[in-house]
Amino acid sequence: MKKLFSLFLLTAFFALNAQETANRFFYELTFKPKKDSAKLDKVMTILDITKDKSIYRDYTSTAQDSIMKVQFEQMQKSGVFKDFSKMVTMPKFSEKVYKFYPDMKVQYVQRISSGFTPMNIGYNDDSKFNWKILNEKEKIGSYNTQKATTDFGGRSWTAWFTSDIALQDGPYKFHGLPGLIVKIEDADKNYSWELKGNKKVENFNETTYLETISPGGNGGKVQEVSREKFDKTFTEFKKDPLASTRPLLKPEMLSQKMPGSETTIGDMLKQQEKMLKDFFGANNNPIEIAQPQVKTKK
């Protein structure tokens, strides 16, 4: 009996310490951030696929994760404040999109502040993609692809998928074709994703270092709310990112200097507020310009 119990503990230990591997697909996103401008911008996004889900997001923060870890640990050791806003490149997009296999439950997530604590809020998107698969085929990069079209979020989309990669997934919320989406764009070319490569990621962790150590330590945990409540909460947050923090700040706290720096807590918060408002103000042309109609019971 003791041997059996020891074997159980050993198995549990290895199960808990087993590191997950992800397939990371890199999609270059070309997009038009302003409705009234023809100017285009570009950013690399990633689709990380594990055995039970996929995670889509802007690659910018993930790419800088190891640098941020080193800088933060150096700050902890020295006790001298570092202004991380001057060290890193801001992402273009802050959302994460999860798709849970095998049912392809789609969850859209954003990170907001609740007092001094960051938190993730998200909603489940039950939108169905009514794909029309066409006979037209095309070589895109090294991929043999086939054309498909659909309407989603108030836009008409054309996708090219490859059945050579048997994953019914794609960037953002797009999924449901008999193969991985290689390229997809809307009719007016406001948003266009194209697959540029992929690699295996050993010891995969879906949360970045800074998300893991952030106050509250909730990492990737998500508070699920309705789409209506999400839109209301996130819209209010974008208008005033520090609304929930400001009432907790006393004048004497705001005037305190950060360790080893002339920067006060008040100065740091003003910089953070400007950075967030500039970030949210940089794009007024969302991917989805219309929400799906919710059928109500009579």
PDB file of C-alpha atoms in Angstrom:
ATOM      1  CA  MET A   1       0.000   0.000   0.000  1.00  0.00           C
ATOM      2  CA  LYS A   2       2.879   2.369   0.870  1.00  0.00           C
ATOM      3  CA  LYS A   3       4.546   1.633  -2.484  1.00  0.00           C
ATOM      4  CA  LEU A   4       1.286   2.337  -4.282  1.00  0.00           C
ATOM      5  CA  PHE A   5       0.867   5.627  -2.405  1.00  0.00           C
ATOM      6  CA  SER A   6       4.485   6.615  -3.154  1.00  0.00           C
ATOM      7  CA  LEU A   7       3.940   5.849  -6.833  1.00  0.00           C
ATOM      8  CA  PHE A   8       0.811   8.035  -6.799  1.00  0.00           C
ATOM      9  CA  LEU A   9       2.751  10.954  -5.250  1.00  0.00           C
ATOM     10  CA  LEU A  10       5.565  10.552  -7.768  1.00  0.00           C
ATOM     11  CA  THR A  11       3.112  10.523 -10.672  1.00  0.00           C
ATOM     12  CA  ALA A  12       1.336  13.594  -9.283  1.00  0.00           C
ATOM     13  CA  PHE A  13       4.663  15.397  -8.875  1.00  0.00           C
ATOM     14  CA  PHE A  14       5.657  14.834 -12.495  1.00  0.00           C
ATOM     15  CA  ALA A  15       2.173  15.760 -13.715  1.00  0.00           C
ATOM     16  CA  LEU A  16       2.257  19.063 -11.843  1.00  0.00           C
ATOM     17  CA  ASN A  17       5.757  19.874 -13.042  1.00  0.00           C
ATOM     18  CA  ALA A  18       5.270  18.800 -16.635  1.00  0.00           C
ATOM     19  CA  GLN A  19       5.943  21.722 -18.930  1.00  0.00           C
ATOM     20  CA  GLU A  20       3.497  22.485 -21.685  1.00  0.00           C
ATOM     21  CA  THR A  21       4.570  22.900 -25.306  1.00  0.00           C
ATOM     22  CA  ALA A  22       2.789  25.269 -27.686  1.00  0.00           C
ATOM     23  CA  ASN A  23       2.808  25.703 -31.438  1.00  0.00           C
ATOM     24  CA  ARG A  24       3.282  29.433 -32.051  1.00  0.00           C
ATOM     25  CA  PHE A  25       2.039  30.837 -35.354  1.00  0.00           C
ATOM     26  CA  PHE A  26       3.215  34.332 -36.289  1.00  0.00           C
ATOM     27  CA  TYR A  27       0.709  36.535 -38.138  1.00  0.00           C
ATOM     28  CA  GLU A  28       1.725  39.909 -39.494  1.00  0.00           C
ATOM     29  CA  LEU A  29      -1.222  42.255 -39.085  1.00  0.00           C
ATOM     30  CA  THR A  30      -1.520  45.233 -41.434  1.00  0.00           C
ATOM     31  CA  PHE A  31      -4.275  47.579 -40.286  1.00  0.00           C
ATOM     32  CA  LYS A  32      -5.758  51.035 -40.648  1.00  0.00           C
ATOM     33  CA  PRO A  33      -5.916  52.574 -37.137  1.00  0.00           C
ATOM     34  CA  LYS A  34      -7.866  55.709 -38.103  1.00  0.00           C
ATOM     35  CA  LYS A  35     -11.224  55.685 -39.897  1.00  0.00           C
ATOM     36  CA  ASP A  36     -10.546  58.976 -41.680  1.00  0.00           C
ATOM     37  CA  SER A  37      -6.988  58.170 -42.796  1.00  0.00           C
ATOM     38  CA  ALA A  38      -5.524  55.834 -45.407  1.00  0.00           C
ATOM     39  CA  LYS A  39      -2.338  55.399 -43.352  1.00  0.00           C
ATOM     40  CA  LEU A  40      -1.532  51.784 -42.515  1.00  0.00           C
ATOM     41  CA  ASP A  41       0.329  50.338 -39.551  1.00  0.00           C
ATOM     42  CA  LYS A  42       1.827  46.901 -38.924  1.00  0.00           C
ATOM     43  CA  VAL A  43       2.354  44.661 -35.911  1.00  0.00           C
ATOM     44  CA  MET A  44       3.289  41.037 -35.363  1.00  0.00           C
ATOM     45  CA  THR A  45       0.638  38.974 -33.618  1.00  0.00           C
ATOM     46  CA  ILE A  46       0.786  35.377 -32.398  1.00  0.00           C
ATOM     47  CA  LEU A  47      -1.553  32.423 -32.147  1.00  0.00           C
ATOM     48  CA  ASP A  48      -0.290  29.985 -29.507  1.00  0.00           C
ATOM     49  CA  ILE A  49      -1.924  26.573 -29.813  1.00  0.00           C
ATOM     50  CA  THR A  50      -1.783  24.028 -26.987  1.00  0.00           C
ATOM     51  CA  LYS A  51      -3.567  20.713 -26.587  1.00  0.00           C
ATOM     52  CA  ASP A  52      -6.744  22.245 -25.150  1.00  0.00           C
ATOM     53  CA  LYS A  53      -6.868  25.861 -26.357  1.00  0.00           C
ATOM     54  CA  SER A  54      -5.368  28.639 -28.453  1.00  0.00           C
ATOM     55  CA  ILE A  55      -4.436  32.172 -27.411  1.00  0.00           C
ATOM     56  CA  TYR A  56      -4.248  35.080 -29.854  1.00  0.00           C
ATOM     57  CA  ARG A  57      -2.535  38.368 -28.908  1.00  0.00           C
ATOM     58  CA  ASP A  58      -0.141  41.132 -29.904  1.00  0.00           C
ATOM     59  CA  TYR A  59       3.399  39.711 -29.825  1.00  0.00           C
ATOM     60  CA  THR A  60       5.040  42.952 -28.613  1.00  0.00           C
ATOM     61  CA  SER A  61       4.769  42.345 -24.856  1.00  0.00           C
ATOM     62  CA  THR A  62       5.611  38.643 -25.120  1.00  0.00           C
ATOM     63  CA  ALA A  63       8.709  39.410 -27.209  1.00  0.00           C
ATOM     64  CA  GLN A  64      10.017  41.737 -24.470  1.00  0.00           C
ATOM     65  CA  ASP A  65       9.158  39.428 -21.576  1.00  0.00           C
ATOM     66  CA  SER A  66      12.691  38.179 -20.809  1.00  0.00           C
ATOM     67  CA  ILE A  67      14.054  41.760 -20.931  1.00  0.00           C
ATOM     68  CA  MET A  68      11.368  42.950 -18.546  1.00  0.00           C
ATOM     69  CA  LYS A  69      12.118  40.080 -16.158  1.00  0.00           C
ATOM     70  CA  VAL A  70      15.815  40.993 -16.002  1.00  0.00           C
ATOM     71  CA  GLN A  71      15.099  44.723 -15.547  1.00  0.00           C
ATOM     72  CA  PHE A  72      12.499  44.127 -12.830  1.00  0.00           C
ATOM     73  CA  GLU A  73      14.756  41.758 -10.898  1.00  0.00           C
ATOM     74  CA  GLN A  74      17.611  44.298 -11.124  1.00  0.00           C
ATOM     75  CA  MET A  75      15.274  46.973  -9.764  1.00  0.00           C
ATOM     76  CA  GLN A  76      14.310  44.696  -6.863  1.00  0.00           C
ATOM     77  CA  LYS A  77      17.961  44.042  -5.994  1.00  0.00           C
ATOM     78  CA  SER A  78      19.086  47.669  -6.257  1.00  0.00           C
ATOM     79  CA  GLY A  79      16.004  49.182  -4.651  1.00  0.00           C
ATOM     80  CA  VAL A  80      16.143  51.978  -7.238  1.00  0.00           C
ATOM     81  CA  PHE A  81      13.009  52.793  -9.233  1.00  0.00           C
ATOM     82  CA  LYS A  82      13.118  52.283 -13.008  1.00  0.00           C
ATOM     83  CA  ASP A  83      10.678  53.880 -15.426  1.00  0.00           C
ATOM     84  CA  PHE A  84       9.667  50.867 -17.506  1.00  0.00           C
ATOM     85  CA  SER A  85       7.665  53.021 -19.903  1.00  0.00           C
ATOM     86  CA  LYS A  86      10.979  54.277 -21.326  1.00  0.00           C
ATOM     87  CA  MET A  87      12.420  50.785 -21.743  1.00  0.00           C
ATOM     88  CA  VAL A  88       9.729  48.958 -23.649  1.00  0.00           C
ATOM     89  CA  THR A  89       7.722  49.261 -26.834  1.00  0.00           C
ATOM     90  CA  MET A  90       3.991  49.595 -26.265  1.00  0.00           C
ATOM     91  CA  PRO A  91       1.808  47.005 -28.017  1.00  0.00           C
ATOM     92  CA  LYS A  92      -0.717  48.118 -30.623  1.00  0.00           C
ATOM     93  CA  PHE A  93      -3.459  45.897 -29.205  1.00  0.00           C
ATOM     94  CA  SER A  94      -4.184  44.826 -25.637  1.00  0.00           C
ATOM     95  CA  GLU A  95      -6.775  42.083 -26.089  1.00  0.00           C
ATOM     96  CA  LYS A  96      -6.350  38.330 -25.815  1.00  0.00           C
ATOM     97  CA  VAL A  97      -8.646  35.923 -27.608  1.00  0.00           C
ATOM     98  CA  TYR A  98      -8.954  32.390 -26.263  1.00  0.00           C
ATOM     99  CA  LYS A  99     -10.494  29.477 -28.147  1.00  0.00           C
ATOM    100  CA  PHE A 100     -11.125  26.402 -26.012  1.00  0.00           C
ATOM    101  CA  TYR A 101     -10.989  23.017 -27.762  1.00  0.00           C
ATOM    102  CA  PRO A 102     -12.789  20.957 -28.877  1.00  0.00           C
ATOM    103  CA  ASP A 103     -15.972  23.060 -28.686  1.00  0.00           C
ATOM    104  CA  MET A 104     -14.231  26.232 -29.903  1.00  0.00           C
ATOM    105  CA  LYS A 105     -15.688  28.371 -27.144  1.00  0.00           C
ATOM    106  CA  VAL A 106     -14.358  31.891 -27.881  1.00  0.00           C
ATOM    107  CA  GLN A 107     -13.477  34.212 -25.011  1.00  0.00           C
ATOM    108  CA  TYR A 108     -12.409  37.842 -25.569  1.00  0.00           C
ATOM    109  CA  VAL A 109     -10.331  39.333 -22.722  1.00  0.00           C
ATOM    110  CA  GLN A 110      -9.026  42.780 -21.781  1.00  0.00           C
ATOM    111  CA  ARG A 111      -7.010  43.887 -18.760  1.00  0.00           C
ATOM    112  CA  ILE A 112      -8.290  46.801 -16.679  1.00  0.00           C
ATOM    113  CA  SER A 113      -7.590  48.314 -13.259  1.00  0.00           C
ATOM    114  CA  SER A 114      -9.685  47.814 -10.159  1.00  0.00           C
ATOM    115  CA  GLY A 115      -8.236  50.145  -7.560  1.00  0.00           C
ATOM    116  CA  PHE A 116      -4.544  49.264  -7.343  1.00  0.00           C
ATOM    117  CA  THR A 117      -5.101  45.782  -8.733  1.00  0.00           C
ATOM    118  CA  PRO A 118      -5.127  44.843 -12.432  1.00  0.00           C
ATOM    119  CA  MET A 119      -7.815  42.385 -13.439  1.00  0.00           C
ATOM    120  CA  ASN A 120      -8.866  40.537 -16.570  1.00  0.00           C
ATOM    121  CA  ILE A 121     -12.459  40.828 -17.737  1.00  0.00           C
ATOM    122  CA  GLY A 122     -13.872  38.914 -20.661  1.00  0.00           C
ATOM    123  CA  TYR A 123     -16.991  37.783 -22.466  1.00  0.00           C
ATOM    124  CA  ASN A 124     -17.898  34.636 -24.366  1.00  0.00           C
ATOM    125  CA  ASP A 125     -18.568  35.187 -28.071  1.00  0.00           C
ATOM    126  CA  ASP A 126     -21.068  32.713 -29.549  1.00  0.00           C
ATOM    127  CA  SER A 127     -20.867  34.149 -33.071  1.00  0.00           C
ATOM    128  CA  LYS A 128     -21.028  31.529 -35.808  1.00  0.00           C
ATOM    129  CA  PHE A 129     -18.930  31.824 -38.949  1.00  0.00           C
ATOM    130  CA  ASN A 130     -20.973  30.922 -42.007  1.00  0.00           C
ATOM    131  CA  TRP A 131     -18.087  30.185 -44.335  1.00  0.00           C
ATOM    132  CA  LYS A 132     -18.546  29.852 -48.080  1.00  0.00           C
ATOM    133  CA  ILE A 133     -15.687  27.692 -49.366  1.00  0.00           C
ATOM    134  CA  LEU A 134     -14.767  28.406 -52.990  1.00  0.00           C
ATOM    135  CA  ASN A 135     -12.803  26.367 -55.530  1.00  0.00           C
ATOM    136  CA  GLU A 136     -10.176  29.076 -56.047  1.00  0.00           C
ATOM    137  CA  LYS A 137      -6.682  28.132 -54.848  1.00  0.00           C
ATOM    138  CA  GLU A 138      -3.490  30.132 -54.373  1.00  0.00           C
ATOM    139  CA  LYS A 139       0.071  29.707 -53.139  1.00  0.00           C
ATOM    140  CA  ILE A 140       0.786  32.079 -50.261  1.00  0.00           C
ATOM    141  CA  GLY A 141       4.388  31.861 -49.128  1.00  0.00           C
ATOM    142  CA  SER A 142       5.078  28.161 -48.735  1.00  0.00           C
ATOM    143  CA  TYR A 143       1.425  27.286 -48.134  1.00  0.00           C
ATOM    144  CA  ASN A 144      -1.083  25.800 -50.596  1.00  0.00           C
ATOM    145  CA  THR A 145      -4.333  27.571 -49.781  1.00  0.00           C
ATOM    146  CA  GLN A 146      -7.995  27.669 -50.729  1.00  0.00           C
ATOM    147  CA  LYS A 147     -10.369  30.627 -50.663  1.00  0.00           C
ATOM    148  CA  ALA A 148     -13.342  31.132 -48.342  1.00  0.00           C
ATOM    149  CA  THR A 149     -15.570  34.101 -47.504  1.00  0.00           C
ATOM    150  CA  THR A 150     -17.760  35.138 -44.588  1.00  0.00           C
ATOM    151  CA  ASP A 151     -19.390  38.149 -42.919  1.00  0.00           C
ATOM    152  CA  PHE A 152     -18.415  39.016 -39.348  1.00  0.00           C
ATOM    153  CA  GLY A 153     -18.485  42.079 -37.122  1.00  0.00           C
ATOM    154  CA  GLY A 154     -20.064  44.285 -39.772  1.00  0.00           C
ATOM    155  CA  ARG A 155     -17.369  43.519 -42.362  1.00  0.00           C
ATOM    156  CA  SER A 156     -17.031  41.098 -45.294  1.00  0.00           C
ATOM    157  CA  TRP A 157     -13.975  38.852 -45.051  1.00  0.00           C
ATOM    158  CA  THR A 158     -11.939  36.786 -47.500  1.00  0.00           C
ATOM    159  CA  ALA A 159      -9.776  34.014 -46.049  1.00  0.00           C
ATOM    160  CA  TRP A 160      -7.223  31.621 -47.474  1.00  0.00           C
ATOM    161  CA  PHE A 161      -6.759  28.407 -45.503  1.00  0.00           C
ATOM    162  CA  THR A 162      -4.448  25.426 -45.843  1.00  0.00           C
ATOM    163  CA  SER A 163      -5.618  21.870 -45.290  1.00  0.00           C
ATOM    164  CA  ASP A 164      -1.926  20.914 -44.960  1.00  0.00           C
ATOM    165  CA  ILE A 165      -2.155  22.119 -41.348  1.00  0.00           C
ATOM    166  CA  ALA A 166      -5.122  20.327 -39.811  1.00  0.00           C
ATOM    167  CA  LEU A 167      -6.016  23.020 -37.275  1.00  0.00           C
ATOM    168  CA  GLN A 168      -9.419  24.691 -37.636  1.00  0.00           C
ATOM    169  CA  ASP A 169      -8.123  27.929 -36.170  1.00  0.00           C
ATOM    170  CA  GLY A 170      -6.821  31.331 -37.170  1.00  0.00           C
ATOM    171  CA  PRO A 171      -5.972  34.829 -35.919  1.00  0.00           C
ATOM    172  CA  TYR A 172      -8.311  36.839 -33.685  1.00  0.00           C
ATOM    173  CA  LYS A 173     -11.719  35.105 -33.357  1.00  0.00           C
ATOM    174  CA  PHE A 174     -11.636  33.473 -36.788  1.00  0.00           C
ATOM    175  CA  HIS A 175     -11.974  29.682 -36.912  1.00  0.00           C
ATOM    176  CA  GLY A 176     -14.050  26.856 -38.365  1.00  0.00           C
ATOM    177  CA  LEU A 177     -12.404  26.213 -41.743  1.00  0.00           C
ATOM    178  CA  PRO A 178     -11.011  22.742 -42.604  1.00  0.00           C
ATOM    179  CA  GLY A 179      -7.434  23.888 -42.057  1.00  0.00           C
ATOM    180  CA  LEU A 180      -5.416  26.731 -40.547  1.00  0.00           C
ATOM    181  CA  ILE A 181      -6.126  30.231 -41.867  1.00  0.00           C
ATOM    182  CA  VAL A 182      -3.038  31.540 -43.667  1.00  0.00           C
ATOM    183  CA  LYS A 183      -4.411  34.933 -44.712  1.00  0.00           C
ATOM    184  CA  ILE A 184      -7.595  36.845 -43.985  1.00  0.00           C
ATOM    185  CA  GLU A 185      -8.656  40.414 -44.726  1.00  0.00           C
ATOM    186  CA  ASP A 186     -11.810  42.485 -44.919  1.00  0.00           C
ATOM    187  CA  ALA A 187     -13.128  43.846 -48.218  1.00  0.00           C
ATOM    188  CA  ASP A 188     -11.881  47.386 -47.530  1.00  0.00           C
ATOM    189  CA  LYS A 189      -8.494  46.179 -46.255  1.00  0.00           C
ATOM    190  CA  ASN A 190      -8.873  47.749 -42.840  1.00  0.00           C
ATOM    191  CA  TYR A 191      -7.417  44.583 -41.296  1.00  0.00           C
ATOM    192  CA  SER A 192      -5.274  41.959 -42.994  1.00  0.00           C
ATOM    193  CA  TRP A 193      -3.472  39.062 -41.296  1.00  0.00           C
ATOM    194  CA  GLU A 194      -0.903  36.887 -43.055  1.00  0.00           C
ATOM    195  CA  LEU A 195       0.899  33.873 -41.612  1.00  0.00           C
ATOM    196  CA  LYS A 196       4.663  34.434 -41.645  1.00  0.00           C
ATOM    197  CA  GLY A 197       5.970  31.371 -39.822  1.00  0.00           C
ATOM    198  CA  ASN A 198       5.681  29.118 -36.814  1.00  0.00           C
ATOM    199  CA  LYS A 199       7.783  27.423 -34.153  1.00  0.00           C
ATOM    200  CA  LYS A 200       7.441  25.204 -31.117  1.00  0.00           C
ATOM    201  CA  VAL A 201       7.626  26.920 -27.735  1.00  0.00           C
ATOM    202  CA  GLU A 202       8.959  24.663 -24.990  1.00  0.00           C
ATOM    203  CA  ASN A 203       8.073  25.375 -21.354  1.00  0.00           C
ATOM    204  CA  PHE A 204       5.179  27.502 -22.570  1.00  0.00           C
ATOM    205  CA  ASN A 205       3.542  29.953 -20.176  1.00  0.00           C
ATOM    206  CA  GLU A 206       0.552  31.896 -21.436  1.00  0.00           C
ATOM    207  CA  THR A 207       1.040  34.774 -18.976  1.00  0.00           C
ATOM    208  CA  THR A 208       3.939  37.194 -19.208  1.00  0.00           C
ATOM    209  CA  TYR A 209       6.315  37.754 -16.303  1.00  0.00           C
ATOM    210  CA  LEU A 210       4.796  41.130 -15.423  1.00  0.00           C
ATOM    211  CA  GLU A 211       1.267  39.664 -15.490  1.00  0.00           C
ATOM    212  CA  THR A 212       2.396  36.918 -13.107  1.00  0.00           C
ATOM    213  CA  ILE A 213       3.939  39.274 -10.540  1.00  0.00           C
ATOM    214  CA  SER A 214       1.342  42.044 -10.817  1.00  0.00           C
ATOM    215  CA  PRO A 215      -0.587  43.091  -7.662  1.00  0.00           C
ATOM    216  CA  GLY A 216      -3.326  40.589  -6.937  1.00  0.00           C
ATOM    217  CA  GLY A 217      -1.343  37.876  -8.693  1.00  0.00           C
ATOM    218  CA  ASN A 218      -4.336  36.787 -10.748  1.00  0.00           C
ATOM    219  CA  GLY A 219      -2.168  36.143 -13.816  1.00  0.00           C
ATOM    220  CA  GLY A 220      -4.441  34.833 -16.521  1.00  0.00           C
ATOM    221  CA  LYS A 221      -7.620  34.401 -14.440  1.00  0.00           C
ATOM    222  CA  VAL A 222     -10.625  36.016 -16.112  1.00  0.00           C
ATOM    223  CA  GLN A 223     -13.804  37.468 -14.664  1.00  0.00           C
ATOM    224  CA  GLU A 224     -16.498  36.547 -17.173  1.00  0.00           C
ATOM    225  CA  VAL A 225     -19.267  39.095 -17.756  1.00  0.00           C
ATOM    226  CA  SER A 226     -21.929  39.635 -20.407  1.00  0.00           C
ATOM    227  CA  ARG A 227     -20.963  41.316 -23.678  1.00  0.00           C
ATOM    228  CA  GLU A 228     -23.114  44.310 -22.707  1.00  0.00           C
ATOM    229  CA  LYS A 229     -21.446  44.709 -19.301  1.00  0.00           C
ATOM    230  CA  PHE A 230     -18.003  44.199 -20.831  1.00  0.00           C
ATOM    231  CA  ASP A 231     -18.534  46.942 -23.430  1.00  0.00           C
ATOM    232  CA  LYS A 232     -19.813  49.357 -20.780  1.00  0.00           C
ATOM    233  CA  THR A 233     -16.969  48.607 -18.329  1.00  0.00           C
ATOM    234  CA  PHE A 234     -14.208  48.743 -20.923  1.00  0.00           C
ATOM    235  CA  THR A 235     -15.552  51.928 -22.530  1.00  0.00           C
ATOM    236  CA  GLU A 236     -15.552  53.638 -19.116  1.00  0.00           C
ATOM    237  CA  PHE A 237     -12.032  52.380 -18.422  1.00  0.00           C
ATOM    238  CA  LYS A 238     -10.705  53.782 -21.710  1.00  0.00           C
ATOM    239  CA  LYS A 239     -12.216  57.197 -20.952  1.00  0.00           C
ATOM    240  CA  ASP A 240     -10.659  57.348 -17.474  1.00  0.00           C
ATOM    241  CA  PRO A 241      -8.149  54.532 -16.809  1.00  0.00           C
ATOM    242  CA  LEU A 242      -7.417  55.684 -13.253  1.00  0.00           C
ATOM    243  CA  ALA A 243     -11.022  56.276 -12.167  1.00  0.00           C
ATOM    244  CA  SER A 244     -10.993  53.404  -9.648  1.00  0.00           C
ATOM    245  CA  THR A 245      -7.484  54.250  -8.376  1.00  0.00           C
ATOM    246  CA  ARG A 246      -7.787  58.015  -7.911  1.00  0.00           C
ATOM    247  CA  PRO A 247     -10.127  57.950  -4.840  1.00  0.00           C
ATOM    248  CA  LEU A 248      -7.609  55.730  -3.007  1.00  0.00           C
ATOM    249  CA  LEU A 249      -4.734  58.197  -3.399  1.00  0.00           C
ATOM    250  CA  LYS A 250      -4.084  60.706  -0.633  1.00  0.00           C
ATOM    251  CA  PRO A 251      -2.066  63.919  -1.290  1.00  0.00           C
ATOM    252  CA  GLU A 252       0.797  62.791   0.948  1.00  0.00           C
ATOM    253  CA  MET A 253       1.032  59.541  -0.999  1.00  0.00           C
ATOM    254  CA  LEU A 254       1.134  61.332  -4.367  1.00  0.00           C
ATOM    255  CA  SER A 255       4.026  63.518  -3.202  1.00  0.00           C
ATOM    256  CA  GLN A 256       6.194  60.575  -2.123  1.00  0.00           C
ATOM    257  CA  LYS A 257       9.251  59.934  -4.276  1.00  0.00           C
ATOM    258  CA  MET A 258       9.983  56.567  -5.824  1.00  0.00           C
ATOM    259  CA  PRO A 259      13.074  54.816  -4.314  1.00  0.00           C
ATOM    260  CA  GLY A 260      16.315  56.325  -5.653  1.00  0.00           C
ATOM    261  CA  SER A 261      14.449  58.705  -7.953  1.00  0.00           C
ATOM    262  CA  GLU A 262      13.118  62.260  -8.115  1.00  0.00           C
ATOM    263  CA  THR A 263       9.931  60.913  -9.695  1.00  0.00           C
ATOM    264  CA  THR A 264       6.940  61.076  -7.355  1.00  0.00           C
ATOM    265  CA  ILE A 265       4.095  58.592  -7.246  1.00  0.00           C
ATOM    266  CA  GLY A 266       1.878  61.383  -8.607  1.00  0.00           C
ATOM    267  CA  ASP A 267       4.243  61.960 -11.544  1.00  0.00           C
ATOM    268  CA  MET A 268       4.347  58.235 -12.301  1.00  0.00           C
ATOM    269  CA  LEU A 269       0.558  57.980 -12.280  1.00  0.00           C
ATOM    270  CA  LYS A 270       0.209  61.000 -14.590  1.00  0.00           C
ATOM    271  CA  GLN A 271       2.636  59.371 -17.025  1.00  0.00           C
ATOM    272  CA  GLN A 272       0.714  56.114 -16.818  1.00  0.00           C
ATOM    273  CA  GLU A 273      -2.608  57.868 -17.408  1.00  0.00           C
ATOM    274  CA  LYS A 274      -1.259  59.726 -20.468  1.00  0.00           C
ATOM    275  CA  MET A 275       0.286  56.541 -21.837  1.00  0.00           C
ATOM    276  CA  LEU A 276      -3.018  54.650 -21.544  1.00  0.00           C
ATOM    277  CA  LYS A 277      -5.098  57.464 -23.042  1.00  0.00           C
ATOM    278  CA  ASP A 278      -2.652  57.809 -25.947  1.00  0.00           C
ATOM    279  CA  PHE A 279      -2.785  54.038 -26.436  1.00  0.00           C
ATOM    280  CA  PHE A 280      -6.574  53.846 -26.569  1.00  0.00           C
ATOM    281  CA  GLY A 281      -6.816  57.021 -28.649  1.00  0.00           C
ATOM    282  CA  ALA A 282      -4.446  55.693 -31.315  1.00  0.00           C
ATOM    283  CA  ASN A 283      -7.087  53.433 -32.882  1.00  0.00           C
ATOM    284  CA  ASN A 284     -10.688  54.451 -33.586  1.00  0.00           C
ATOM    285  CA  ASN A 285     -11.239  51.828 -36.277  1.00  0.00           C
ATOM    286  CA  PRO A 286     -12.067  48.552 -34.478  1.00  0.00           C
ATOM    287  CA  ILE A 287     -11.978  45.115 -36.077  1.00  0.00           C
ATOM    288  CA  GLU A 288     -15.674  44.681 -35.308  1.00  0.00           C
ATOM    289  CA  ILE A 289     -17.848  47.645 -36.228  1.00  0.00           C
ATOM    290  CA  ALA A 290     -21.113  45.832 -35.487  1.00  0.00           C
ATOM    291  CA  GLN A 291     -22.097  43.292 -32.859  1.00  0.00           C
ATOM    292  CA  PRO A 292     -24.146  40.172 -33.633  1.00  0.00           C
ATOM    293  CA  GLN A 293     -27.845  40.552 -33.012  1.00  0.00           C
ATOM    294  CA  VAL A 294     -28.968  38.695 -29.905  1.00  0.00           C
ATOM    295  CA  LYS A 295     -32.250  36.865 -30.372  1.00  0.00           C
ATOM    296  CA  THR A 296     -34.675  37.476 -27.553  1.00  0.00           C
ATOM    297  CA  LYS A 297     -37.347  35.047 -26.479  1.00  0.00           C
ATOM    298  CA  LYS A 298     -40.904  36.182 -27.055  1.00  0.00           C
TER     299      LYS A 298
END
